[in-house]
Amino acid sequence: LEGLIVADGAEAGRLKDSPDGQYQSANTVGQAWGVRALVGAGSDDADEAAAFLADQQCKDGGFRLYQIGTDCASSVDATAFAITALKDAGGYGGVVDDATDFLVSEQASDGSLSDAEAKNSNSTALAAVIFAKAGNAAAATKAADWIVPLQATASSTPGLDEEVGAIAYGPTEFAAGKASGISAIKRDQWVRTSVQAALALELASQPEP
């Protein structure tokens, strides 16, 4: 990772697949994971990588996904990952607070959050965890409660009764799964969604005993 950090210039601190290459798929989510790894490893380059990450914050407090160009369109997912990484790095309290406020502002009345203009359990789960760590239990629970009905149970018949535990990307995908099961082409989406959305389930409100 240290070998993939741009050493100087306007992109100093940026993690790129090839620091000197022209085509780049690296983005803010990858930068955030890189910062967390560098911090965890005690790397001397962690501070510079974290500083570059912090510079991706937009005026509304959110973080942009793509690090090139002059546009700064905030992404819920990128913001959540950036918050986690900068908390690990330390020293970015104001940045983290503004980013958390952005996520709160993006939460819909039903508890969900959207990324790429679609309400989904991935983005909602990421935000729920951030809300919980920030002490905003109400927002965290509301987000988690939106996800709970999207998890397959033994009664999710006829299509999902053998897929207990799987979590759908959104209501449309859950309805399709109930009607005709999880197709081969959709299974990867369900798997990736379940991994991320599961993080929020423990934050859901519990039924009365």
PDB file of C-alpha atoms in Angstrom:
ATOM      1  CA  LEU A   1       0.000   0.000   0.000  1.00  0.00           C
ATOM      2  CA  GLU A   2       2.806   2.413   0.826  1.00  0.00           C
ATOM      3  CA  GLY A   3       4.169   1.821  -2.664  1.00  0.00           C
ATOM      4  CA  LEU A   4       0.856   2.911  -4.186  1.00  0.00           C
ATOM      5  CA  ILE A   5       0.779   6.336  -2.499  1.00  0.00           C
ATOM      6  CA  VAL A   6       1.423   9.371  -4.682  1.00  0.00           C
ATOM      7  CA  ALA A   7       4.509  11.044  -3.209  1.00  0.00           C
ATOM      8  CA  ASP A   8       4.060  14.675  -4.247  1.00  0.00           C
ATOM      9  CA  GLY A   9       2.044  17.168  -6.221  1.00  0.00           C
ATOM     10  CA  ALA A  10      -1.676  17.868  -6.111  1.00  0.00           C
ATOM     11  CA  GLU A  11      -2.429  14.177  -5.469  1.00  0.00           C
ATOM     12  CA  ALA A  12       0.094  13.659  -2.680  1.00  0.00           C
ATOM     13  CA  GLY A  13      -1.254  11.049  -0.293  1.00  0.00           C
ATOM     14  CA  ARG A  14      -3.625   9.484  -2.786  1.00  0.00           C
ATOM     15  CA  LEU A  15      -3.631   5.698  -3.059  1.00  0.00           C
ATOM     16  CA  LYS A  16      -3.677   4.710  -6.721  1.00  0.00           C
ATOM     17  CA  ASP A  17      -3.519   1.341  -8.422  1.00  0.00           C
ATOM     18  CA  SER A  18      -0.480   2.646 -10.263  1.00  0.00           C
ATOM     19  CA  PRO A  19       0.858   5.956  -8.938  1.00  0.00           C
ATOM     20  CA  ASP A  20       2.327   6.919 -12.322  1.00  0.00           C
ATOM     21  CA  GLY A  21      -0.403   5.443 -14.525  1.00  0.00           C
ATOM     22  CA  GLN A  22      -3.062   7.426 -16.360  1.00  0.00           C
ATOM     23  CA  TYR A  23      -6.054   5.084 -16.012  1.00  0.00           C
ATOM     24  CA  GLN A  24      -7.231   4.846 -12.436  1.00  0.00           C
ATOM     25  CA  SER A  25     -10.111   2.993 -10.816  1.00  0.00           C
ATOM     26  CA  ALA A  26      -9.127   4.105  -7.315  1.00  0.00           C
ATOM     27  CA  ASN A  27     -11.778   6.118  -5.457  1.00  0.00           C
ATOM     28  CA  THR A  28     -12.680   7.433  -2.001  1.00  0.00           C
ATOM     29  CA  VAL A  29     -13.912   4.062  -0.752  1.00  0.00           C
ATOM     30  CA  GLY A  30     -10.558   2.494  -1.609  1.00  0.00           C
ATOM     31  CA  GLN A  31      -8.746   5.441  -0.054  1.00  0.00           C
ATOM     32  CA  ALA A  32     -10.712   4.946   3.157  1.00  0.00           C
ATOM     33  CA  TRP A  33      -9.843   1.257   3.363  1.00  0.00           C
ATOM     34  CA  GLY A  34      -6.222   2.118   2.612  1.00  0.00           C
ATOM     35  CA  VAL A  35      -6.125   4.664   5.412  1.00  0.00           C
ATOM     36  CA  ARG A  36      -7.555   2.143   7.873  1.00  0.00           C
ATOM     37  CA  ALA A  37      -4.939  -0.430   6.863  1.00  0.00           C
ATOM     38  CA  LEU A  38      -2.070   2.043   7.067  1.00  0.00           C
ATOM     39  CA  VAL A  39      -3.210   3.295  10.474  1.00  0.00           C
ATOM     40  CA  GLY A  40      -3.582  -0.257  11.731  1.00  0.00           C
ATOM     41  CA  ALA A  41      -0.100  -1.123  10.512  1.00  0.00           C
ATOM     42  CA  GLY A  42       1.434   1.942  12.126  1.00  0.00           C
ATOM     43  CA  SER A  43       2.659   3.235   8.764  1.00  0.00           C
ATOM     44  CA  ASP A  44       4.474   6.566   8.611  1.00  0.00           C
ATOM     45  CA  ASP A  45       2.418   7.313   5.483  1.00  0.00           C
ATOM     46  CA  ALA A  46      -0.960   7.027   7.212  1.00  0.00           C
ATOM     47  CA  ASP A  47      -1.185  10.738   8.038  1.00  0.00           C
ATOM     48  CA  GLU A  48      -0.622  11.833   4.449  1.00  0.00           C
ATOM     49  CA  ALA A  49      -3.168   9.336   3.129  1.00  0.00           C
ATOM     50  CA  ALA A  50      -5.709  10.477   5.722  1.00  0.00           C
ATOM     51  CA  ALA A  51      -5.134  14.114   4.808  1.00  0.00           C
ATOM     52  CA  PHE A  52      -5.843  13.387   1.147  1.00  0.00           C
ATOM     53  CA  LEU A  53      -8.990  11.541   2.149  1.00  0.00           C
ATOM     54  CA  ALA A  54     -10.174  14.466   4.251  1.00  0.00           C
ATOM     55  CA  ASP A  55      -9.676  16.754   1.250  1.00  0.00           C
ATOM     56  CA  GLN A  56     -12.398  14.835  -0.617  1.00  0.00           C
ATOM     57  CA  GLN A  57     -15.093  16.347   1.615  1.00  0.00           C
ATOM     58  CA  CYS A  58     -17.656  18.489  -0.194  1.00  0.00           C
ATOM     59  CA  LYS A  59     -19.189  21.733   1.054  1.00  0.00           C
ATOM     60  CA  ASP A  60     -22.321  19.909   2.269  1.00  0.00           C
ATOM     61  CA  GLY A  61     -20.216  17.721   4.569  1.00  0.00           C
ATOM     62  CA  GLY A  62     -20.437  14.584   2.487  1.00  0.00           C
ATOM     63  CA  PHE A  63     -17.604  12.932   0.588  1.00  0.00           C
ATOM     64  CA  ARG A  64     -17.378  12.490  -3.143  1.00  0.00           C
ATOM     65  CA  LEU A  65     -16.777   9.033  -4.558  1.00  0.00           C
ATOM     66  CA  TYR A  66     -14.558  10.007  -7.466  1.00  0.00           C
ATOM     67  CA  GLN A  67     -11.417  11.991  -6.680  1.00  0.00           C
ATOM     68  CA  ILE A  68     -10.761  13.527 -10.070  1.00  0.00           C
ATOM     69  CA  GLY A  69     -12.346  16.548 -11.671  1.00  0.00           C
ATOM     70  CA  THR A  70     -13.764  19.674 -10.097  1.00  0.00           C
ATOM     71  CA  ASP A  71     -17.269  18.399  -9.317  1.00  0.00           C
ATOM     72  CA  CYS A  72     -18.008  17.453  -5.723  1.00  0.00           C
ATOM     73  CA  ALA A  73     -21.154  15.330  -5.575  1.00  0.00           C
ATOM     74  CA  SER A  74     -21.470  13.696  -2.167  1.00  0.00           C
ATOM     75  CA  SER A  75     -22.043   9.962  -1.890  1.00  0.00           C
ATOM     76  CA  VAL A  76     -23.656   8.298   1.129  1.00  0.00           C
ATOM     77  CA  ASP A  77     -21.450   5.223   0.809  1.00  0.00           C
ATOM     78  CA  ALA A  78     -18.218   7.161   0.326  1.00  0.00           C
ATOM     79  CA  THR A  79     -19.109   9.397   3.269  1.00  0.00           C
ATOM     80  CA  ALA A  80     -19.729   6.465   5.607  1.00  0.00           C
ATOM     81  CA  PHE A  81     -16.444   4.785   4.698  1.00  0.00           C
ATOM     82  CA  ALA A  82     -14.556   8.081   5.018  1.00  0.00           C
ATOM     83  CA  ILE A  83     -15.988   8.712   8.478  1.00  0.00           C
ATOM     84  CA  THR A  84     -14.834   5.326   9.725  1.00  0.00           C
ATOM     85  CA  ALA A  85     -11.344   5.781   8.301  1.00  0.00           C
ATOM     86  CA  LEU A  86     -10.873   9.309   9.630  1.00  0.00           C
ATOM     87  CA  LYS A  87     -12.051   8.267  13.084  1.00  0.00           C
ATOM     88  CA  ASP A  88      -9.347   5.599  12.992  1.00  0.00           C
ATOM     89  CA  ALA A  89      -6.783   8.170  11.880  1.00  0.00           C
ATOM     90  CA  GLY A  90      -7.720  10.625  14.627  1.00  0.00           C
ATOM     91  CA  GLY A  91      -7.542  14.393  14.550  1.00  0.00           C
ATOM     92  CA  TYR A  92     -10.461  14.928  12.200  1.00  0.00           C
ATOM     93  CA  GLY A  93     -13.274  15.537  14.657  1.00  0.00           C
ATOM     94  CA  GLY A  94     -14.772  18.497  12.822  1.00  0.00           C
ATOM     95  CA  VAL A  95     -14.636  16.741   9.469  1.00  0.00           C
ATOM     96  CA  VAL A  96     -16.286  13.644  10.927  1.00  0.00           C
ATOM     97  CA  ASP A  97     -19.013  15.663  12.645  1.00  0.00           C
ATOM     98  CA  ASP A  98     -19.894  17.500   9.424  1.00  0.00           C
ATOM     99  CA  ALA A  99     -19.922  14.238   7.484  1.00  0.00           C
ATOM    100  CA  THR A 100     -22.180  12.603  10.069  1.00  0.00           C
ATOM    101  CA  ASP A 101     -24.556  15.564   9.879  1.00  0.00           C
ATOM    102  CA  PHE A 102     -24.669  15.056   6.103  1.00  0.00           C
ATOM    103  CA  LEU A 103     -25.719  11.436   6.550  1.00  0.00           C
ATOM    104  CA  VAL A 104     -28.444  12.465   8.991  1.00  0.00           C
ATOM    105  CA  SER A 105     -29.743  14.963   6.439  1.00  0.00           C
ATOM    106  CA  GLU A 106     -29.881  12.228   3.805  1.00  0.00           C
ATOM    107  CA  GLN A 107     -32.054   9.881   5.867  1.00  0.00           C
ATOM    108  CA  ALA A 108     -35.594   9.627   4.520  1.00  0.00           C
ATOM    109  CA  SER A 109     -38.648   9.672   6.749  1.00  0.00           C
ATOM    110  CA  ASP A 110     -38.926   5.876   6.467  1.00  0.00           C
ATOM    111  CA  GLY A 111     -35.369   5.466   7.799  1.00  0.00           C
ATOM    112  CA  SER A 112     -33.687   4.536   4.531  1.00  0.00           C
ATOM    113  CA  LEU A 113     -30.774   6.185   2.760  1.00  0.00           C
ATOM    114  CA  SER A 114     -30.024   6.254  -0.936  1.00  0.00           C
ATOM    115  CA  ASP A 115     -26.916   6.063  -3.045  1.00  0.00           C
ATOM    116  CA  ALA A 116     -26.999   6.383  -6.822  1.00  0.00           C
ATOM    117  CA  GLU A 117     -30.599   7.585  -6.412  1.00  0.00           C
ATOM    118  CA  ALA A 118     -31.859   4.264  -5.075  1.00  0.00           C
ATOM    119  CA  LYS A 119     -32.954   3.409  -1.533  1.00  0.00           C
ATOM    120  CA  ASN A 120     -30.978   0.358  -0.533  1.00  0.00           C
ATOM    121  CA  SER A 121     -30.004  -1.697   2.475  1.00  0.00           C
ATOM    122  CA  ASN A 122     -26.277  -1.364   1.775  1.00  0.00           C
ATOM    123  CA  SER A 123     -26.174   2.405   2.171  1.00  0.00           C
ATOM    124  CA  THR A 124     -28.756   2.357   4.959  1.00  0.00           C
ATOM    125  CA  ALA A 125     -26.727  -0.150   6.972  1.00  0.00           C
ATOM    126  CA  LEU A 126     -23.505   1.814   6.605  1.00  0.00           C
ATOM    127  CA  ALA A 127     -25.258   4.937   7.863  1.00  0.00           C
ATOM    128  CA  ALA A 128     -26.955   3.067  10.712  1.00  0.00           C
ATOM    129  CA  VAL A 129     -23.586   1.996  12.093  1.00  0.00           C
ATOM    130  CA  ILE A 130     -22.256   5.561  11.831  1.00  0.00           C
ATOM    131  CA  PHE A 131     -25.344   6.906  13.612  1.00  0.00           C
ATOM    132  CA  ALA A 132     -24.936   4.390  16.431  1.00  0.00           C
ATOM    133  CA  LYS A 133     -21.270   5.234  16.945  1.00  0.00           C
ATOM    134  CA  ALA A 134     -22.156   8.937  16.975  1.00  0.00           C
ATOM    135  CA  GLY A 135     -24.704   8.344  19.732  1.00  0.00           C
ATOM    136  CA  ASN A 136     -27.743   8.972  17.521  1.00  0.00           C
ATOM    137  CA  ALA A 137     -29.661   5.864  18.558  1.00  0.00           C
ATOM    138  CA  ALA A 138     -32.955   7.058  17.100  1.00  0.00           C
ATOM    139  CA  ALA A 139     -31.553   7.472  13.592  1.00  0.00           C
ATOM    140  CA  ALA A 140     -29.652   4.185  13.855  1.00  0.00           C
ATOM    141  CA  THR A 141     -32.718   2.232  14.921  1.00  0.00           C
ATOM    142  CA  LYS A 142     -34.889   3.831  12.270  1.00  0.00           C
ATOM    143  CA  ALA A 143     -32.383   2.853   9.587  1.00  0.00           C
ATOM    144  CA  ALA A 144     -32.035  -0.698  10.883  1.00  0.00           C
ATOM    145  CA  ASP A 145     -35.797  -1.136  11.117  1.00  0.00           C
ATOM    146  CA  TRP A 146     -36.079  -0.313   7.410  1.00  0.00           C
ATOM    147  CA  ILE A 147     -33.705  -3.180   6.623  1.00  0.00           C
ATOM    148  CA  VAL A 148     -35.349  -5.864   8.787  1.00  0.00           C
ATOM    149  CA  PRO A 149     -38.323  -6.547   6.452  1.00  0.00           C
ATOM    150  CA  LEU A 150     -35.874  -7.116   3.594  1.00  0.00           C
ATOM    151  CA  GLN A 151     -34.381 -10.198   5.247  1.00  0.00           C
ATOM    152  CA  ALA A 152     -35.639 -13.592   4.127  1.00  0.00           C
ATOM    153  CA  THR A 153     -37.298 -15.724   6.790  1.00  0.00           C
ATOM    154  CA  ALA A 154     -38.861 -19.168   6.807  1.00  0.00           C
ATOM    155  CA  SER A 155     -42.187 -17.531   6.002  1.00  0.00           C
ATOM    156  CA  SER A 156     -40.862 -15.618   2.964  1.00  0.00           C
ATOM    157  CA  THR A 157     -42.606 -18.010   0.633  1.00  0.00           C
ATOM    158  CA  PRO A 158     -42.547 -19.358  -1.941  1.00  0.00           C
ATOM    159  CA  GLY A 159     -39.281 -18.048  -3.307  1.00  0.00           C
ATOM    160  CA  LEU A 160     -37.180 -17.341  -0.231  1.00  0.00           C
ATOM    161  CA  ASP A 161     -38.122 -20.032   2.266  1.00  0.00           C
ATOM    162  CA  GLU A 162     -34.801 -21.793   1.594  1.00  0.00           C
ATOM    163  CA  GLU A 163     -32.783 -18.562   1.644  1.00  0.00           C
ATOM    164  CA  VAL A 164     -33.289 -17.687   5.319  1.00  0.00           C
ATOM    165  CA  GLY A 165     -31.021 -14.869   6.446  1.00  0.00           C
ATOM    166  CA  ALA A 166     -30.375 -13.364   3.024  1.00  0.00           C
ATOM    167  CA  ILE A 167     -30.997  -9.616   2.775  1.00  0.00           C
ATOM    168  CA  ALA A 168     -32.282  -7.926  -0.350  1.00  0.00           C
ATOM    169  CA  TYR A 169     -30.845  -4.761  -1.850  1.00  0.00           C
ATOM    170  CA  GLY A 170     -34.252  -3.112  -1.740  1.00  0.00           C
ATOM    171  CA  PRO A 171     -38.027  -3.704  -1.694  1.00  0.00           C
ATOM    172  CA  THR A 172     -38.198  -4.416  -5.428  1.00  0.00           C
ATOM    173  CA  GLU A 173     -35.528  -7.094  -5.190  1.00  0.00           C
ATOM    174  CA  PHE A 174     -37.170  -8.610  -2.110  1.00  0.00           C
ATOM    175  CA  ALA A 175     -40.547  -8.829  -3.855  1.00  0.00           C
ATOM    176  CA  ALA A 176     -38.942 -10.469  -6.874  1.00  0.00           C
ATOM    177  CA  GLY A 177     -37.198 -12.972  -4.607  1.00  0.00           C
ATOM    178  CA  LYS A 178     -40.419 -13.868  -2.829  1.00  0.00           C
ATOM    179  CA  ALA A 179     -42.154 -14.398  -6.145  1.00  0.00           C
ATOM    180  CA  SER A 180     -39.567 -16.488  -7.956  1.00  0.00           C
ATOM    181  CA  GLY A 181     -36.511 -17.026  -5.777  1.00  0.00           C
ATOM    182  CA  ILE A 182     -32.977 -15.721  -6.206  1.00  0.00           C
ATOM    183  CA  SER A 183     -31.798 -16.199  -9.760  1.00  0.00           C
ATOM    184  CA  ALA A 184     -28.198 -17.085 -10.563  1.00  0.00           C
ATOM    185  CA  ILE A 185     -27.581 -13.640 -11.993  1.00  0.00           C
ATOM    186  CA  LYS A 186     -28.974 -11.924  -8.872  1.00  0.00           C
ATOM    187  CA  ARG A 187     -27.325 -14.143  -6.258  1.00  0.00           C
ATOM    188  CA  ASP A 188     -24.114 -12.135  -6.191  1.00  0.00           C
ATOM    189  CA  GLN A 189     -26.079  -8.978  -5.371  1.00  0.00           C
ATOM    190  CA  TRP A 190     -27.889 -10.726  -2.525  1.00  0.00           C
ATOM    191  CA  VAL A 191     -24.606 -12.059  -1.107  1.00  0.00           C
ATOM    192  CA  ARG A 192     -22.833  -8.698  -1.223  1.00  0.00           C
ATOM    193  CA  THR A 193     -25.868  -6.909   0.186  1.00  0.00           C
ATOM    194  CA  SER A 194     -26.250  -9.373   3.051  1.00  0.00           C
ATOM    195  CA  VAL A 195     -22.634  -8.945   4.160  1.00  0.00           C
ATOM    196  CA  GLN A 196     -22.980  -5.182   4.497  1.00  0.00           C
ATOM    197  CA  ALA A 197     -26.598  -4.939   5.635  1.00  0.00           C
ATOM    198  CA  ALA A 198     -26.077  -7.497   8.405  1.00  0.00           C
ATOM    199  CA  LEU A 199     -23.966  -4.932  10.247  1.00  0.00           C
ATOM    200  CA  ALA A 200     -27.092  -2.961  11.117  1.00  0.00           C
ATOM    201  CA  LEU A 201     -29.454  -5.732  12.228  1.00  0.00           C
ATOM    202  CA  GLU A 202     -28.395  -5.630  15.878  1.00  0.00           C
ATOM    203  CA  LEU A 203     -29.419  -1.968  15.954  1.00  0.00           C
ATOM    204  CA  ALA A 204     -33.049  -2.701  15.081  1.00  0.00           C
ATOM    205  CA  SER A 205     -35.780  -2.183  17.655  1.00  0.00           C
ATOM    206  CA  GLN A 206     -36.798  -5.312  19.495  1.00  0.00           C
ATOM    207  CA  PRO A 207     -40.399  -6.541  19.752  1.00  0.00           C
ATOM    208  CA  GLU A 208     -42.138  -6.339  23.088  1.00  0.00           C
ATOM    209  CA  PRO A 209     -41.557  -9.575  25.135  1.00  0.00           C
TER     210      PRO A 209
END
